[in-house]
């Protein structure tokens, strides 16, 4: 058996990184892919029981582009079902374990990809997907690089969607250089995704650049008492390093950031509740013998959704209901628009903004069980900032004395991924 | 915000998600705290604008005939097939 496949099986036995390993993998540049990205003839479940046996008859655009550049999918990685989670624990198809401590979470929802990239000696490229932070969060918890591109830079064709106006596919890799290479390949316009924009470029040309004079804003609200002290001090040390390299650092207050978790969850769950209506027990996905009338059959299939899937469908339905839509859904959209405008103004003065990626170090599984849904949703408040606004961001592992990894989040203006690459790469060196 | 078990049952009926009694009780409790937290956004001053400020534009493709999927591929993920048709439940 080839050594790359052998390593995949060994790591998977210990860490549950894969839902499906590609047994016919033999040659090409190996890449691991989150299981909500469709791969021709290779099972794609989105981590859910509803799609447990789904085998796509096509490749997502990102996979098609990668195959044209001699990449080959090694396996499909474990994740929260449909991306509904922060810790990769909301799934019945395998919970990945943290490479630094097996009793702790990898973060979510692209947990399997991030863990594998950390653990593997042979694979440095992975694909994750983010709605509210699902690339940056697991990258931070596993000590690797996660790059969430601007909404519209990378095609979503062939992605099993969670919330279409937020969903983004992006690299999870060992280094910033790997992420820049991968982004260069997967980005660009696609007639199959009408939201894609013709603004991609070769991001590798921004490696090994001087970062003198780059203006960085430190978002004050993101360094409050809610953030673990180890994380705060780790990031402060990193900011000093950037300052020594010539970056101009300034603190900035952005009060709207306090309201983005609510705005995000209202819009995302509204979109999710309509997206999940397509799993109706017909054509693909979980099926039974359709003997009853349509509504009864539809309910019989939907009874199989997990508790978290049901929770999100019901909340998403509620915020769209007559009598509540104006106060919840419309208001959330207005807040999102206000935030986008405010950030567009801020980026007239700054090239980059910095926050921690996550407020806590990777938690133990037993600690996660004790969290209420609202406490879990609130954990996303830092990654939700670039998610709501469609801004590109990167989680970068900081050099730290702690045993567990710490991620720093860089946020750039729309389609200014070059600033993430420049500063991320300069810091790594 | 007052979310009770009746509200949860009503939403579940609209969403066509059958719930166990225990799930109804759990969701009623959770939704009360989640939705009252969400409702704090009401106080934020915003413009009455629900159109995206992002300057994105739709892209189009030429309306040309392309090869379509083969029948065998189309039916690959279903067990409810009869001849060249998907079997669906009755609509009445």
Coordinates of C-alpha atoms in Angstrom, one line a residue:
Chain A
X1 CA 0.0 0.0 0.0
X2 CA 1.3 3.5 -0.7
X3 CA 2.7 5.3 2.3
X4 CA 0.3 8.3 2.0
X5 CA -2.7 6.0 2.2
X6 CA -1.1 4.0 5.0
X7 CA -0.5 7.1 7.0
X8 CA -4.2 8.2 6.4
X9 CA -5.4 4.9 7.9
X10 CA -3.1 5.0 10.9
X11 CA -4.0 8.6 11.8
X12 CA -7.7 7.9 11.2
X13 CA -7.7 5.0 13.6
X14 CA -6.3 7.2 16.4
X15 CA -8.0 10.6 15.7
X16 CA -11.2 10.0 13.6
X17 CA -10.1 12.5 10.9
X18 CA -12.0 10.8 8.0
X19 CA -15.5 9.8 7.2
X20 CA -14.3 8.3 4.0
X21 CA -10.7 7.4 2.9
X22 CA -10.2 7.2 -0.9
X23 CA -9.1 3.6 -1.2
X24 CA -8.1 4.1 -4.8
X25 CA -5.8 7.0 -4.0
X26 CA -2.5 6.2 -5.8
X27 CA -0.8 9.3 -7.2
X28 CA -1.0 13.1 -7.5
X29 CA -0.6 15.8 -4.9
X30 CA -2.7 14.6 -1.8
X31 CA -5.4 16.9 -0.4
X32 CA -7.9 16.2 2.3
X33 CA -11.4 17.7 1.8
X34 CA -14.3 18.6 4.2
X35 CA -17.1 16.2 3.6
X36 CA -19.6 18.8 2.5
X37 CA -17.8 19.4 -0.8
X38 CA -19.0 17.1 -3.6
X39 CA -16.5 14.6 -5.0
X40 CA -17.2 12.5 -8.1
X41 CA -17.8 8.8 -7.1
X42 CA -16.5 9.5 -3.5
X43 CA -19.1 9.5 -0.7
X44 CA -20.1 13.0 0.5
X45 CA -22.2 13.1 3.6
X46 CA -21.8 16.6 5.1
X47 CA -21.3 14.7 8.4
X48 CA -25.1 13.9 8.4
X49 CA -27.1 10.7 8.7
X50 CA -29.5 12.1 6.1
X51 CA -26.7 12.0 3.5
X52 CA -24.8 9.0 4.9
X53 CA -24.8 7.1 1.6
X54 CA -24.8 9.9 -0.9
X55 CA -22.3 9.5 -3.8
X56 CA -22.1 12.6 -6.0
X57 CA -22.1 12.2 -9.8
X58 CA -20.0 15.3 -10.2
X59 CA -17.1 17.2 -8.8
X60 CA -17.5 20.6 -7.1
X61 CA -15.8 23.4 -9.1
X62 CA -12.9 23.6 -6.5
X63 CA -12.3 19.9 -6.9
X64 CA -12.4 20.0 -10.7
X65 CA -9.8 22.9 -10.6
X66 CA -7.5 21.0 -8.2
X67 CA -7.7 17.8 -10.3
X68 CA -6.6 19.8 -13.4
X69 CA -3.5 20.8 -11.4
X70 CA -2.7 17.1 -10.5
X71 CA -4.2 17.1 -7.0
X72 CA -5.9 13.9 -5.8
X73 CA -8.4 13.6 -3.0
X74 CA -7.0 11.4 -0.2
X75 CA -10.1 11.5 2.0
X76 CA -13.2 13.3 3.1
X77 CA -12.9 14.6 6.6
X78 CA -15.1 14.6 9.7
X79 CA -17.2 17.6 10.6
X80 CA -20.3 18.8 12.4
X81 CA -23.3 17.7 10.4
X82 CA -24.1 20.3 7.8
X83 CA -21.5 22.6 9.5
X84 CA -23.9 23.0 12.5
X85 CA -21.3 23.4 15.3
X86 CA -18.2 24.9 16.8
X87 CA -16.5 21.7 18.1
X88 CA -17.0 19.0 15.4
X89 CA -19.1 17.1 18.0
X90 CA -22.5 17.5 16.4
X91 CA -22.2 14.4 14.2
X92 CA -22.9 10.7 14.3
X93 CA -20.2 9.9 11.7
X94 CA -17.1 10.3 13.9
X95 CA -15.8 13.0 16.2
X96 CA -12.2 14.1 15.4
X97 CA -9.7 14.4 18.3
X98 CA -7.3 17.2 18.9
X99 CA -3.7 16.5 17.8
X100 CA -2.3 18.2 21.0
X101 CA -4.6 16.3 23.4
X102 CA -7.1 13.5 22.4
X103 CA -9.5 14.5 25.2
X104 CA -10.0 17.9 23.5
X105 CA -11.9 19.2 20.5
X106 CA -10.4 20.0 17.1
X107 CA -12.8 22.9 16.8
X108 CA -15.4 23.0 14.1
X109 CA -16.9 22.6 11.9
X110 CA -14.0 21.7 9.6
X111 CA -12.3 19.8 12.4
X112 CA -11.2 16.7 10.6
X113 CA -9.3 18.7 7.9
X114 CA -7.5 20.8 10.5
X115 CA -6.5 17.9 12.6
X116 CA -5.2 15.9 9.7
X117 CA -3.1 18.8 8.3
X118 CA -1.4 19.1 11.8
X119 CA -0.8 15.3 12.2
X120 CA 0.2 14.3 8.7
X121 CA 3.8 14.2 7.5
X122 CA 2.8 13.7 3.8
X123 CA -0.2 16.1 3.4
X124 CA 0.1 19.8 3.6
X125 CA -3.0 20.9 1.7
X126 CA -6.6 20.7 3.0
X127 CA -10.0 22.3 2.1
X128 CA -12.4 23.5 4.8
X129 CA -15.6 25.5 4.5
X130 CA -16.9 28.2 6.7
X131 CA -20.2 29.8 7.4
X132 CA -19.6 31.5 10.8
X133 CA -15.9 30.6 11.4
X134 CA -15.6 26.9 10.5
X135 CA -12.2 27.3 8.8
X136 CA -10.5 29.7 11.3
X137 CA -11.8 28.0 14.5
X138 CA -10.4 24.5 13.8
X139 CA -7.2 26.0 12.4
X140 CA -6.7 27.8 15.7
X141 CA -7.5 24.7 17.8
X142 CA -5.2 22.5 15.8
X143 CA -2.3 24.9 15.3
X144 CA -2.5 25.3 11.5
X145 CA -3.3 28.0 9.0
X146 CA -6.9 28.6 7.9
X147 CA -7.7 31.1 5.2
X148 CA -11.4 32.2 4.7
X149 CA -11.5 34.0 1.4
X150 CA -13.8 37.0 0.5
X151 CA -17.4 35.9 -0.2
X152 CA -17.5 35.5 -4.0
X153 CA -13.8 34.8 -4.5
X154 CA -14.1 31.0 -4.6
X155 CA -17.0 29.1 -6.3
X156 CA -19.5 27.3 -4.1
X157 CA -20.8 25.1 -6.9
X158 CA -20.9 21.6 -5.5
X159 CA -20.9 22.7 -1.8
X160 CA -23.7 21.2 0.4
X161 CA -24.9 24.5 1.7
X162 CA -25.6 25.6 5.2
X163 CA -26.4 29.4 4.7
X164 CA -25.8 30.5 1.1
X165 CA -25.1 34.2 1.9
X166 CA -22.2 33.3 4.3
X167 CA -20.8 29.9 3.0
X168 CA -17.2 30.0 1.8
X169 CA -14.7 27.3 0.8
X170 CA -11.0 27.9 1.7
X171 CA -7.6 26.4 2.5
X172 CA -6.5 24.8 5.7
X173 CA -2.7 24.2 5.4
X174 CA 0.5 23.8 7.3
X175 CA 1.9 27.2 6.2
X176 CA 0.8 30.6 4.7
X177 CA 2.7 29.7 1.5
X178 CA 0.6 26.5 1.1
X179 CA -2.6 28.5 1.6
X180 CA -1.6 31.1 -0.9
X181 CA -0.8 28.3 -3.5
X182 CA -4.1 26.6 -2.9
X183 CA -6.1 29.8 -3.0
X184 CA -4.5 30.8 -6.3
X185 CA -5.8 27.5 -7.8
X186 CA -9.3 27.4 -6.4
X187 CA -10.3 31.1 -6.7
X188 CA -11.9 32.8 -9.7
X189 CA -15.1 33.3 -11.6
X190 CA -17.4 30.3 -12.2
X191 CA -20.6 30.5 -14.4
X192 CA -22.1 27.8 -12.1
X193 CA -21.9 30.1 -9.1
X194 CA -23.4 33.5 -10.1
X195 CA -22.0 35.2 -6.9
X196 CA -18.4 34.6 -7.9
X197 CA -16.4 37.7 -8.9
X198 CA -13.6 38.1 -11.4
X199 CA -11.1 39.4 -8.8
X200 CA -8.6 36.5 -8.2
X201 CA -4.9 36.8 -8.6
X202 CA -1.7 34.9 -8.0
X203 CA -1.4 35.1 -4.2
X204 CA 2.1 33.5 -4.1
X205 CA 3.6 36.8 -5.4
X206 CA 2.8 38.3 -2.0
X207 CA 5.1 35.9 -0.2
X208 CA 8.5 37.2 1.1
X209 CA 7.3 40.8 1.0
X210 CA 8.3 43.6 3.3
X211 CA 5.5 44.6 5.7
X212 CA 6.9 47.9 6.8
X213 CA 4.2 50.6 6.9
X214 CA 1.2 48.2 6.9
X215 CA -1.5 49.7 9.1
X216 CA -3.0 47.3 11.6
X217 CA -6.0 48.0 13.8
X218 CA -6.5 46.0 17.0
X219 CA -10.2 45.7 17.7
X220 CA -10.7 46.7 21.3
X221 CA -14.0 44.8 21.9
X222 CA -12.2 41.6 21.0
X223 CA -9.8 41.7 23.9
X224 CA -12.3 41.9 26.7
X225 CA -12.6 39.8 29.9
X226 CA -14.3 37.0 27.8
X227 CA -11.0 36.1 26.3
X228 CA -8.6 33.6 28.0
X229 CA -5.6 35.4 29.5
X230 CA -3.1 33.0 27.7
X231 CA -4.6 33.9 24.4
X232 CA -4.5 37.6 25.1
X233 CA -0.9 37.6 26.1
X234 CA 0.1 35.3 23.2
X235 CA -1.4 37.7 20.7
X236 CA 0.0 40.8 22.4
X237 CA 3.5 39.3 22.0
X238 CA 2.8 38.6 18.3
X239 CA 1.6 42.2 17.8
X240 CA 5.0 43.4 19.2
X241 CA 6.7 41.2 16.7
X242 CA 4.7 42.8 13.9
X243 CA 5.5 46.2 15.2
X244 CA 9.2 45.4 15.2
X245 CA 8.9 44.4 11.5
X246 CA 7.6 47.9 10.8
X247 CA 3.8 47.6 11.0
X248 CA 1.9 50.6 12.4
X249 CA -0.3 49.4 15.2
X250 CA -3.3 51.3 16.5
X251 CA -6.3 50.3 18.7
X252 CA -9.8 50.8 17.4
X253 CA -13.2 50.5 18.9
X254 CA -16.0 48.9 16.7
X255 CA -19.1 48.7 19.0
X256 CA -21.3 47.0 16.3
X257 CA -19.2 43.8 16.8
X258 CA -21.2 43.2 20.0
X259 CA -24.4 42.6 18.0
X260 CA -23.1 40.4 15.2
X261 CA -23.6 37.0 16.9
X262 CA -27.3 37.6 17.1
X263 CA -27.5 39.0 13.6
X264 CA -25.4 36.1 12.2
X265 CA -27.4 33.3 13.9
X266 CA -30.8 34.8 12.8
X267 CA -29.8 35.0 9.2
X268 CA -27.8 31.8 9.0
X269 CA -30.6 29.7 10.7
X270 CA -33.3 31.3 8.5
X271 CA -31.2 30.2 5.4
X272 CA -30.4 26.8 6.9
X273 CA -34.1 26.1 7.6
X274 CA -35.0 26.5 4.0
X275 CA -31.9 24.7 2.7
X276 CA -32.6 21.6 4.7
X277 CA -36.2 21.4 3.2
X278 CA -34.6 19.8 0.1
X279 CA -34.0 16.6 2.0
X280 CA -37.4 15.3 1.4
X281 CA -36.7 11.6 0.9
X282 CA -36.7 11.7 -2.8
X283 CA -34.1 11.5 -5.6
X284 CA -31.2 11.3 -3.2
X285 CA -30.4 11.2 0.5
X286 CA -32.2 9.2 3.2
X287 CA -35.2 7.4 1.6
X288 CA -38.0 5.1 2.8
X289 CA -40.8 3.5 0.8
X290 CA -43.2 6.4 -0.1
X291 CA -46.5 4.9 0.9
X292 CA -48.2 7.8 2.7
X293 CA -49.2 11.2 1.3
X294 CA -46.6 13.8 0.7
X295 CA -46.7 15.7 4.0
X296 CA -46.7 12.5 6.1
X297 CA -43.8 11.1 4.1
X298 CA -41.9 14.4 4.4
X299 CA -42.3 14.3 8.2
X300 CA -41.2 10.6 8.4
X301 CA -37.9 11.6 6.7
X302 CA -37.4 14.8 8.7
X303 CA -37.9 12.8 12.0
X304 CA -34.3 11.5 11.3
X305 CA -32.7 14.9 11.7
X306 CA -30.4 15.1 14.8
X307 CA -31.3 17.3 17.8
X308 CA -29.1 20.2 16.6
X309 CA -30.5 20.0 13.1
X310 CA -34.0 20.1 14.4
X311 CA -33.1 23.0 16.8
X312 CA -31.6 25.1 13.9
X313 CA -34.5 24.3 11.5
X314 CA -37.1 25.4 14.2
X315 CA -35.2 28.6 15.2
X316 CA -34.7 29.4 11.5
X317 CA -38.4 28.9 10.8
X318 CA -39.4 31.0 13.8
X319 CA -37.4 34.1 12.8
X320 CA -39.0 34.1 9.4
X321 CA -42.6 33.7 10.6
X322 CA -45.3 36.4 10.1
X323 CA -45.3 38.6 13.2
X324 CA -41.6 37.9 14.0
X325 CA -39.8 38.4 10.7
X326 CA -39.6 42.2 11.0
X327 CA -38.2 42.2 14.5
X328 CA -35.7 39.3 13.8
X329 CA -34.8 38.6 10.2
X330 CA -35.2 42.1 8.7
X331 CA -33.5 43.7 11.7
X332 CA -30.6 41.3 11.4
X333 CA -30.1 42.1 7.7
X334 CA -30.1 45.8 8.6
X335 CA -27.4 45.2 11.2
X336 CA -25.4 43.2 8.7
X337 CA -25.6 46.1 6.2
X338 CA -24.6 48.6 8.8
X339 CA -21.6 46.5 9.8
X340 CA -20.5 46.1 6.2
X341 CA -20.6 49.9 5.7
X342 CA -18.7 50.6 8.9
X343 CA -16.0 48.1 8.0
X344 CA -15.7 49.6 4.5
X345 CA -15.0 53.0 6.2
X346 CA -12.5 51.4 8.6
X347 CA -10.5 49.9 5.8
X348 CA -9.9 53.3 4.3
X349 CA -7.6 53.8 7.3
X350 CA -6.3 50.3 7.9
X351 CA -4.9 47.5 5.9
X352 CA -5.6 44.7 8.4
X353 CA -7.5 44.2 11.7
X354 CA -6.4 41.8 14.4
X355 CA -8.5 39.7 16.9
X356 CA -7.9 36.4 18.6
X357 CA -9.5 33.6 16.5
X358 CA -11.3 31.9 19.5
X359 CA -11.9 33.2 23.0
X360 CA -10.8 29.9 24.6
X361 CA -8.1 27.2 24.3
X362 CA -9.4 23.9 22.8
X363 CA -11.9 22.7 25.4
X364 CA -12.2 19.1 26.7
X365 CA -15.2 17.1 25.4
X366 CA -16.6 16.9 28.9
X367 CA -16.6 20.7 29.1
X368 CA -18.4 21.0 25.8
X369 CA -21.2 18.8 27.0
X370 CA -22.0 21.3 29.8
X371 CA -22.4 24.2 27.4
X372 CA -25.9 25.4 26.5
X373 CA -26.7 26.1 22.9
X374 CA -26.5 29.8 23.5
X375 CA -23.1 29.6 25.2
X376 CA -21.8 27.5 22.3
X377 CA -23.2 30.0 19.7
X378 CA -21.5 32.9 21.6
X379 CA -18.0 31.1 21.3
X380 CA -18.1 32.1 17.6
X381 CA -18.2 35.9 18.3
X382 CA -14.8 36.6 16.9
X383 CA -15.0 34.6 13.7
X384 CA -18.5 35.9 13.1
X385 CA -17.1 39.4 12.5
X386 CA -15.5 38.5 9.1
X387 CA -18.3 36.0 8.4
X388 CA -21.2 38.5 8.6
X389 CA -19.3 41.1 6.6
X390 CA -18.0 38.8 3.9
X391 CA -14.5 40.0 4.6
X392 CA -11.5 37.7 4.1
X393 CA -9.7 36.4 7.2
X394 CA -6.9 34.1 8.3
X395 CA -6.2 32.2 11.5
X396 CA -2.5 32.1 12.1
X397 CA -0.9 29.9 14.8
X398 CA 1.1 32.2 17.2
X399 CA 4.4 31.2 18.6
X400 CA 3.5 30.4 22.2
X401 CA 4.8 28.9 25.4
X402 CA 1.4 27.2 26.2
X403 CA 1.0 23.5 25.5
X404 CA -2.1 24.1 23.5
X405 CA -2.2 26.2 20.3
X406 CA -3.4 29.8 20.0
X407 CA -4.8 31.3 16.8
X408 CA -4.6 34.9 15.8
X409 CA -7.3 36.2 13.4
X410 CA -6.3 38.7 10.6
X411 CA -9.1 40.4 8.8
X412 CA -8.6 42.3 5.5
X413 CA -10.8 44.4 3.2
X414 CA -12.9 42.6 0.5
X415 CA -10.7 41.0 -2.1
X416 CA -7.5 42.1 -0.3
X417 CA -6.3 38.6 0.5
X418 CA -2.8 39.8 -0.4
X419 CA -2.6 41.6 3.0
X420 CA -3.3 38.3 4.8
X421 CA -0.7 36.5 2.8
X422 CA 2.0 39.3 3.2
X423 CA 1.6 39.7 6.9
X424 CA 1.0 36.0 7.7
X425 CA 4.0 34.9 5.7
X426 CA 6.3 37.6 7.2
X427 CA 5.2 36.6 10.7
X428 CA 6.0 32.9 10.1
X429 CA 9.5 33.9 9.2
Chain B
X1 CA -40.2 37.2 24.8
X2 CA -42.5 34.3 25.8
X3 CA -41.8 31.0 24.2
X4 CA -43.9 28.2 25.6
X5 CA -44.4 24.6 24.5
X6 CA -47.4 25.6 22.4
X7 CA -45.2 28.0 20.4
X8 CA -42.6 25.2 19.8
X9 CA -45.4 22.8 18.7
X10 CA -46.8 25.5 16.3
X11 CA -43.3 26.1 14.7
X12 CA -42.7 22.4 14.5
X13 CA -45.9 21.9 12.7
X14 CA -45.1 24.6 10.1
X15 CA -41.6 23.2 9.7
X16 CA -43.0 19.6 9.6
X17 CA -40.5 18.4 12.1
X18 CA -42.2 15.8 14.4
X19 CA -41.0 16.2 18.0
X20 CA -41.1 13.9 21.0
X21 CA -42.7 15.5 24.1
X22 CA -39.3 15.7 25.8
X23 CA -37.9 17.6 22.8
X24 CA -40.8 20.1 23.0
X25 CA -40.0 20.8 26.7
X26 CA -36.3 21.2 26.0
X27 CA -36.7 23.5 23.0
X28 CA -39.3 25.7 24.8
X29 CA -36.7 26.3 27.6
X30 CA -33.8 26.9 25.3
X31 CA -35.6 29.0 22.7
X32 CA -36.8 31.4 25.4
X33 CA -33.2 32.2 26.3
X34 CA -31.8 32.2 22.8
X35 CA -34.6 34.4 21.3
X36 CA -34.6 36.9 24.2
X37 CA -30.8 37.3 23.6
X38 CA -31.3 37.7 19.9
X39 CA -34.1 40.3 20.4
X40 CA -31.6 42.7 22.0
X41 CA -30.7 43.8 18.4
X42 CA -34.0 45.6 18.3
X43 CA -32.3 48.5 20.2
X44 CA -29.5 49.0 17.6
X45 CA -30.2 52.1 15.4
X46 CA -30.2 51.1 11.8
X47 CA -31.4 52.4 8.4
X48 CA -34.4 50.7 7.0
X49 CA -32.3 49.0 4.3
X50 CA -32.5 45.3 3.6
X51 CA -30.7 45.4 0.3
X52 CA -27.0 44.2 0.4
X53 CA -24.4 47.0 0.3
X54 CA -21.9 44.7 -1.4
X55 CA -21.3 45.8 -5.0
X56 CA -21.5 42.3 -6.4
X57 CA -23.2 41.6 -9.7
X58 CA -24.7 38.5 -11.2
X59 CA -22.8 36.7 -13.8
X60 CA -24.4 34.9 -16.7
X61 CA -23.4 32.1 -19.1
X62 CA -24.3 31.8 -22.8
X63 CA -27.6 29.9 -23.4
X64 CA -25.9 27.0 -25.2
X65 CA -26.9 23.3 -25.3
X66 CA -24.4 21.2 -23.3
X67 CA -24.2 17.5 -22.8
X68 CA -26.6 16.5 -20.0
X69 CA -26.4 13.7 -17.5
X70 CA -26.9 10.0 -18.4
X71 CA -30.0 8.3 -17.0
X72 CA -27.9 5.8 -15.0
X73 CA -26.2 8.6 -13.2
X74 CA -29.4 10.4 -12.4
X75 CA -30.9 7.4 -10.7
X76 CA -27.6 6.4 -8.9
X77 CA -28.7 7.8 -5.5
X78 CA -32.3 6.6 -5.2
X79 CA -33.9 3.2 -4.5
X80 CA -37.3 4.6 -5.4
X81 CA -37.2 4.2 -9.2
X82 CA -39.7 2.7 -11.6
X83 CA -38.6 2.6 -15.2
X84 CA -37.5 6.1 -16.2
X85 CA -39.2 7.7 -13.2
X86 CA -38.6 8.6 -9.5
X87 CA -41.3 7.3 -7.2
X88 CA -42.7 10.0 -5.0
X89 CA -45.4 10.0 -2.4
X90 CA -48.9 10.9 -3.4
X91 CA -49.9 14.6 -3.2
X92 CA -53.5 15.1 -2.0

